[in-house]
mmCIF file of C-alpha atoms and ligand atoms in Angstrom:
data_model
loop_
_atom_site.group_PDB
_atom_site.id
_atom_site.type_symbol
_atom_site.label_atom_id
_atom_site.label_comp_id
_atom_site.label_asym_id
_atom_site.label_seq_id
_atom_site.Cartn_x
_atom_site.Cartn_y
_atom_site.Cartn_z
ATOM 1 C CA MET A 780 -5.479 3.292 -13.810
ATOM 2 C CA LEU A 781 -4.137 5.196 -16.287
ATOM 3 C CA ASP A 782 -3.943 3.476 -19.620
ATOM 4 C CA SER A 783 -1.060 3.516 -21.823
ATOM 5 C CA THR A 784 -1.452 6.433 -22.783
ATOM 6 C CA GLN A 785 -1.524 8.689 -19.622
ATOM 7 C CA VAL A 786 1.145 6.464 -18.205
ATOM 8 C CA ASP A 787 3.455 7.627 -21.798
ATOM 9 C CA LEU A 788 2.032 11.210 -21.260
ATOM 10 C CA ILE A 789 3.282 11.591 -17.959
ATOM 11 C CA GLN A 790 6.804 9.515 -19.049
ATOM 12 C CA SER A 791 7.762 11.235 -21.816
ATOM 13 C CA THR A 792 7.309 14.367 -20.510
ATOM 14 C CA PHE A 793 8.620 14.417 -16.680
ATOM 15 C CA ASP A 794 11.914 12.828 -18.572
ATOM 16 C CA LYS A 795 11.784 16.557 -19.708
ATOM 17 C CA VAL A 796 12.022 18.222 -16.632
ATOM 18 C CA VAL A 797 14.695 15.461 -15.732
ATOM 19 C CA PRO A 798 17.747 17.427 -17.010
ATOM 20 C CA VAL A 799 16.251 21.062 -15.123
ATOM 21 C CA ALA A 800 14.944 19.396 -11.991
ATOM 22 C CA GLY A 801 17.021 21.500 -9.908
ATOM 23 C CA VAL A 802 15.822 24.086 -10.990
ATOM 24 C CA ALA A 803 11.743 22.808 -11.447
ATOM 25 C CA ALA A 804 12.435 21.602 -7.690
ATOM 26 C CA GLU A 805 12.780 25.248 -5.878
ATOM 27 C CA VAL A 806 10.010 26.974 -8.453
ATOM 28 C CA PHE A 807 7.230 23.438 -6.673
ATOM 29 C CA TYR A 808 8.563 24.973 -3.410
ATOM 30 C CA SER A 809 8.071 28.912 -4.184
ATOM 31 C CA ARG A 810 4.589 27.929 -6.070
ATOM 32 C CA LEU A 811 3.244 25.761 -2.426
ATOM 33 C CA PHE A 812 4.588 29.220 -0.741
ATOM 34 C CA GLU A 813 1.743 31.474 -3.288
ATOM 35 C CA ILE A 814 -0.903 29.334 -3.032
ATOM 36 C CA ASP A 815 -0.389 28.763 1.255
ATOM 37 C CA PRO A 816 2.309 30.588 2.991
ATOM 38 C CA SER A 817 1.005 28.437 6.436
ATOM 39 C CA LEU A 818 3.129 25.377 4.619
ATOM 40 C CA ARG A 819 6.181 27.200 4.518
ATOM 41 C CA GLN A 820 6.609 25.736 8.850
ATOM 42 C CA LEU A 821 5.843 22.508 8.383
ATOM 43 C CA PHE A 822 9.580 22.321 6.354
ATOM 44 C CA ARG A 823 12.721 21.570 8.466
ATOM 45 C CA GLY A 824 15.292 20.750 6.918
ATOM 46 C CA ASP A 825 17.168 22.426 3.712
ATOM 47 C CA MET A 826 14.839 23.157 1.107
ATOM 48 C CA GLN A 827 17.082 22.364 -1.626
ATOM 49 C CA GLN A 828 17.957 18.399 -0.551
ATOM 50 C CA GLN A 829 14.132 18.121 0.056
ATOM 51 C CA GLY A 830 13.921 19.016 -3.575
ATOM 52 C CA LYS A 831 16.044 16.602 -4.811
ATOM 53 C CA LYS A 832 14.156 13.764 -2.258
ATOM 54 C CA LEU A 833 11.039 15.111 -3.994
ATOM 55 C CA MET A 834 11.676 14.544 -7.234
ATOM 56 C CA ASP A 835 13.701 10.825 -6.320
ATOM 57 C CA ALA A 836 10.000 10.629 -5.257
ATOM 58 C CA LEU A 837 8.087 11.000 -8.282
ATOM 59 C CA ALA A 838 10.476 9.835 -10.046
ATOM 60 C CA ILE A 839 10.180 6.299 -9.064
ATOM 61 C CA VAL A 840 6.237 6.737 -9.016
ATOM 62 C CA VAL A 841 6.613 7.856 -12.568
ATOM 63 C CA GLY A 842 9.239 5.535 -13.536
ATOM 64 C CA ASN A 843 6.299 2.633 -12.629
ATOM 65 C CA LEU A 844 3.127 3.581 -13.748
ATOM 66 C CA LEU A 845 2.581 0.291 -14.918
ATOM 67 C CA LYS A 846 3.334 -1.492 -11.972
ATOM 68 C CA LEU A 847 2.445 1.094 -9.657
ATOM 69 C CA ASP A 848 1.897 -2.278 -7.149
ATOM 70 C CA ARG A 849 4.866 -3.091 -6.609
ATOM 71 C CA VAL A 850 6.019 0.595 -5.735
ATOM 72 C CA MET A 851 2.655 1.005 -3.307
ATOM 73 C CA PRO A 852 3.990 -0.347 0.033
ATOM 74 C CA GLY A 853 6.480 2.463 -1.053
ATOM 75 C CA ILE A 854 4.448 5.365 -1.106
ATOM 76 C CA ARG A 855 2.357 4.305 1.653
ATOM 77 C CA ALA A 856 4.396 4.318 4.437
ATOM 78 C CA MET A 857 4.791 7.751 2.804
ATOM 79 C CA GLY A 858 1.253 8.471 3.448
ATOM 80 C CA ALA A 859 1.666 7.805 6.729
ATOM 81 C CA ARG A 860 5.242 9.737 7.262
ATOM 82 C CA HIS A 861 3.360 12.795 6.247
ATOM 83 C CA ALA A 862 0.581 12.214 9.384
ATOM 84 C CA ARG A 863 3.915 12.462 11.687
ATOM 85 C CA TYR A 864 5.227 16.127 8.696
ATOM 86 C CA GLY A 865 1.746 17.642 10.047
ATOM 87 C CA VAL A 866 0.919 18.055 6.014
ATOM 88 C CA LYS A 867 -3.779 17.082 6.747
ATOM 89 C CA ASP A 868 -5.399 16.309 3.698
ATOM 90 C CA GLU A 869 -6.106 19.401 2.797
ATOM 91 C CA ASP A 870 -2.519 19.907 1.958
ATOM 92 C CA TYR A 871 -2.266 17.430 -0.800
ATOM 93 C CA ALA A 872 -4.120 20.000 -3.151
ATOM 94 C CA ALA A 873 -1.872 22.786 -2.817
ATOM 95 C CA VAL A 874 0.803 20.781 -3.768
ATOM 96 C CA GLY A 875 -1.651 19.109 -6.950
ATOM 97 C CA ALA A 876 -1.894 22.208 -8.080
ATOM 98 C CA ALA A 877 1.676 23.408 -8.034
ATOM 99 C CA LEU A 878 2.953 20.937 -9.004
ATOM 100 C CA LEU A 879 0.245 21.229 -12.032
ATOM 101 C CA TRP A 880 1.093 25.485 -12.580
ATOM 102 C CA THR A 881 5.656 24.317 -12.658
ATOM 103 C CA LEU A 882 5.200 21.119 -15.089
ATOM 104 C CA GLU A 883 3.454 23.634 -16.862
ATOM 105 C CA HIS A 884 6.070 26.123 -16.851
ATOM 106 C CA CYS A 885 9.296 23.819 -17.524
ATOM 107 C CA LEU A 886 6.934 22.490 -19.884
ATOM 108 C CA GLY A 887 5.864 25.500 -22.342
ATOM 109 C CA ASP A 888 3.970 24.480 -24.816
ATOM 110 C CA ASP A 889 4.649 20.625 -24.728
ATOM 111 C CA PHE A 890 2.406 20.248 -21.020
ATOM 112 C CA THR A 891 -0.615 19.320 -23.373
ATOM 113 C CA GLU A 892 -3.877 19.787 -22.501
ATOM 114 C CA ALA A 893 -3.632 15.712 -22.347
ATOM 115 C CA ALA A 894 -0.335 15.661 -20.341
ATOM 116 C CA GLU A 895 -2.003 18.001 -17.834
ATOM 117 C CA ASP A 896 -5.121 14.871 -17.310
ATOM 118 C CA ALA A 897 -3.286 12.248 -17.485
ATOM 119 C CA TRP A 898 -0.955 14.505 -14.516
ATOM 120 C CA ALA A 899 -3.614 15.574 -12.739
ATOM 121 C CA ALA A 900 -5.340 11.221 -12.337
ATOM 122 C CA ALA A 901 -1.657 9.874 -11.573
ATOM 123 C CA TYR A 902 -1.318 13.300 -8.693
ATOM 124 C CA LYS A 903 -4.935 11.958 -8.277
ATOM 125 C CA LEU A 904 -4.190 8.477 -7.531
ATOM 126 C CA LEU A 905 -0.556 9.120 -5.878
ATOM 127 C CA ALA A 906 -2.183 10.965 -2.816
ATOM 128 C CA ASN A 907 -5.169 9.389 -2.551
ATOM 129 C CA ALA A 908 -3.454 5.996 -0.993
ATOM 130 C CA MET A 909 -0.505 9.095 0.354
ATOM 131 C CA LYS A 910 -4.249 10.201 2.750
ATOM 132 C CA GLY A 911 -5.890 6.630 2.558
ATOM 133 C CA ALA A 912 -2.781 4.847 4.699
ATOM 134 C CA ALA A 913 -1.756 8.813 6.860
ATOM 135 C CA ALA A 914 -5.171 8.200 8.078
ATOM 136 C CA MET A 915 -5.029 4.854 8.929
ATOM 137 C CA ALA A 916 -1.657 5.739 10.261
ATOM 138 C CA VAL A 917 -2.976 8.700 12.868
ATOM 139 C CA ALA A 918 -6.224 5.925 13.133
HETATM 140 C C1 HEM B 658 2.305 12.787 -3.977
HETATM 141 C C2 HEM B 658 2.163 13.675 -3.424
HETATM 142 C C3 HEM B 658 4.029 14.071 -2.737
HETATM 143 C C4 HEM B 658 5.344 13.408 -2.477
HETATM 144 C C5 HEM B 658 5.417 12.086 -3.478
HETATM 145 C C6 HEM B 658 6.128 13.542 -1.297
HETATM 146 C C7 HEM B 658 7.535 13.405 -1.770
HETATM 147 C C8 HEM B 658 8.518 13.678 -0.202
HETATM 148 C C9 HEM B 658 9.465 13.220 0.541
HETATM 149 C C10 HEM B 658 10.511 11.770 -0.786
HETATM 150 C C11 HEM B 658 9.953 13.410 1.585
HETATM 151 C C12 HEM B 658 11.287 12.389 1.380
HETATM 152 C C13 HEM B 658 10.543 12.781 3.375
HETATM 153 C C14 HEM B 658 10.251 11.044 3.155
HETATM 154 O O1 HEM B 658 10.194 10.483 2.298
HETATM 155 O O2 HEM B 658 8.967 10.978 3.954
HETATM 156 C C15 HEM B 658 8.369 14.039 2.262
HETATM 157 C C16 HEM B 658 8.768 14.835 2.455
HETATM 158 C C17 HEM B 658 8.099 16.010 3.817
HETATM 159 N N1 HEM B 658 7.324 16.508 2.360
HETATM 160 FE FE1 HEM B 658 6.403 15.512 1.105
HETATM 161 N N2 HEM B 658 5.763 14.599 -0.454
HETATM 162 C C18 HEM B 658 4.489 14.995 -1.307
HETATM 163 C C19 HEM B 658 3.182 15.038 -0.552
HETATM 164 C C20 HEM B 658 3.682 16.163 0.201
HETATM 165 C C21 HEM B 658 2.515 17.016 0.701
HETATM 166 C C22 HEM B 658 0.616 17.331 -0.067
HETATM 167 C C23 HEM B 658 2.638 18.558 1.856
HETATM 168 C C24 HEM B 658 1.932 19.399 2.498
HETATM 169 C C25 HEM B 658 2.693 20.390 2.156
HETATM 170 C C26 HEM B 658 3.879 18.298 2.475
HETATM 171 C C27 HEM B 658 4.771 18.152 3.138
HETATM 172 C C28 HEM B 658 6.407 17.905 3.305
HETATM 173 C C29 HEM B 658 6.777 17.849 4.761
HETATM 174 C C30 HEM B 658 6.730 18.842 5.406
HETATM 175 C C31 HEM B 658 7.898 17.192 5.078
HETATM 176 C C32 HEM B 658 9.010 16.797 5.181
HETATM 177 C C33 HEM B 658 10.221 17.996 5.653
HETATM 178 C C34 HEM B 658 10.793 17.786 6.398
HETATM 179 O O3 HEM B 658 11.636 16.670 6.766
HETATM 180 O O4 HEM B 658 11.565 18.796 7.098
HETATM 181 N N3 HEM B 658 3.969 16.606 0.699
HETATM 182 N N4 HEM B 658 7.821 14.315 1.149
#
C-alpha cells in the first residue's frame, strides 16, 4: 500500500513528465535496451506508438493510485498479455530500473529520494500484479 504522501509525490512528479512524454518514452526505451539489449526483439511495432501506449497506461495507473482496485482488472489483463509477448518475470527489474532512470533524467532535482522511493514502491505493486496475472495466464 502507498500512503497519501507517496501518492502525492508520484502524481506531482508525473505531472511534470506529461508535457515531455514523447521524449521520456524515447529515453526510457533507449535506457531499457542499454540495460538489456535482448529485450529489443520482443518489440515488434512502431516504438513511437509503443511509447505512447506506455505513457497512457502509466497515466491511468498514476491517476488511480488511491483507488487501485478500480484499475486492477485492467492491470492484471495487461500482465496476462505481457506473458504472451514473451515477457518474463525477471524482465520487470530492467523495466523498473529504466523507468526510475528516466524519471531522474526528466525531473532532475525534483526527483528527490522520497519521490524515488515512492515510484519504486508503486512500480513494485504494478509489476507484482502483472506478474501474478501472467503466472495465472500461463498456468
Ligand atoms: C508496469 C509495467 C508495464 C507497463 C505499464 C507496460 C505497458 C504496456 C502497454 C500499455 C503495452 C501495449 C499493449 C498492451 O496493453 O498489452 C505494452 C506492450 C508491450 N510491453 Fe509493456 N508494460 C510494462 C512492463 C513491461 C515489461 C517488464 C516488458 C519486458 C520487456 C514489457 C514489454 C512489452 C512488449 C514486448 C509489448 C508488446 C510490443 C509489441 O506489440 O510489439 N512491458 N506494454
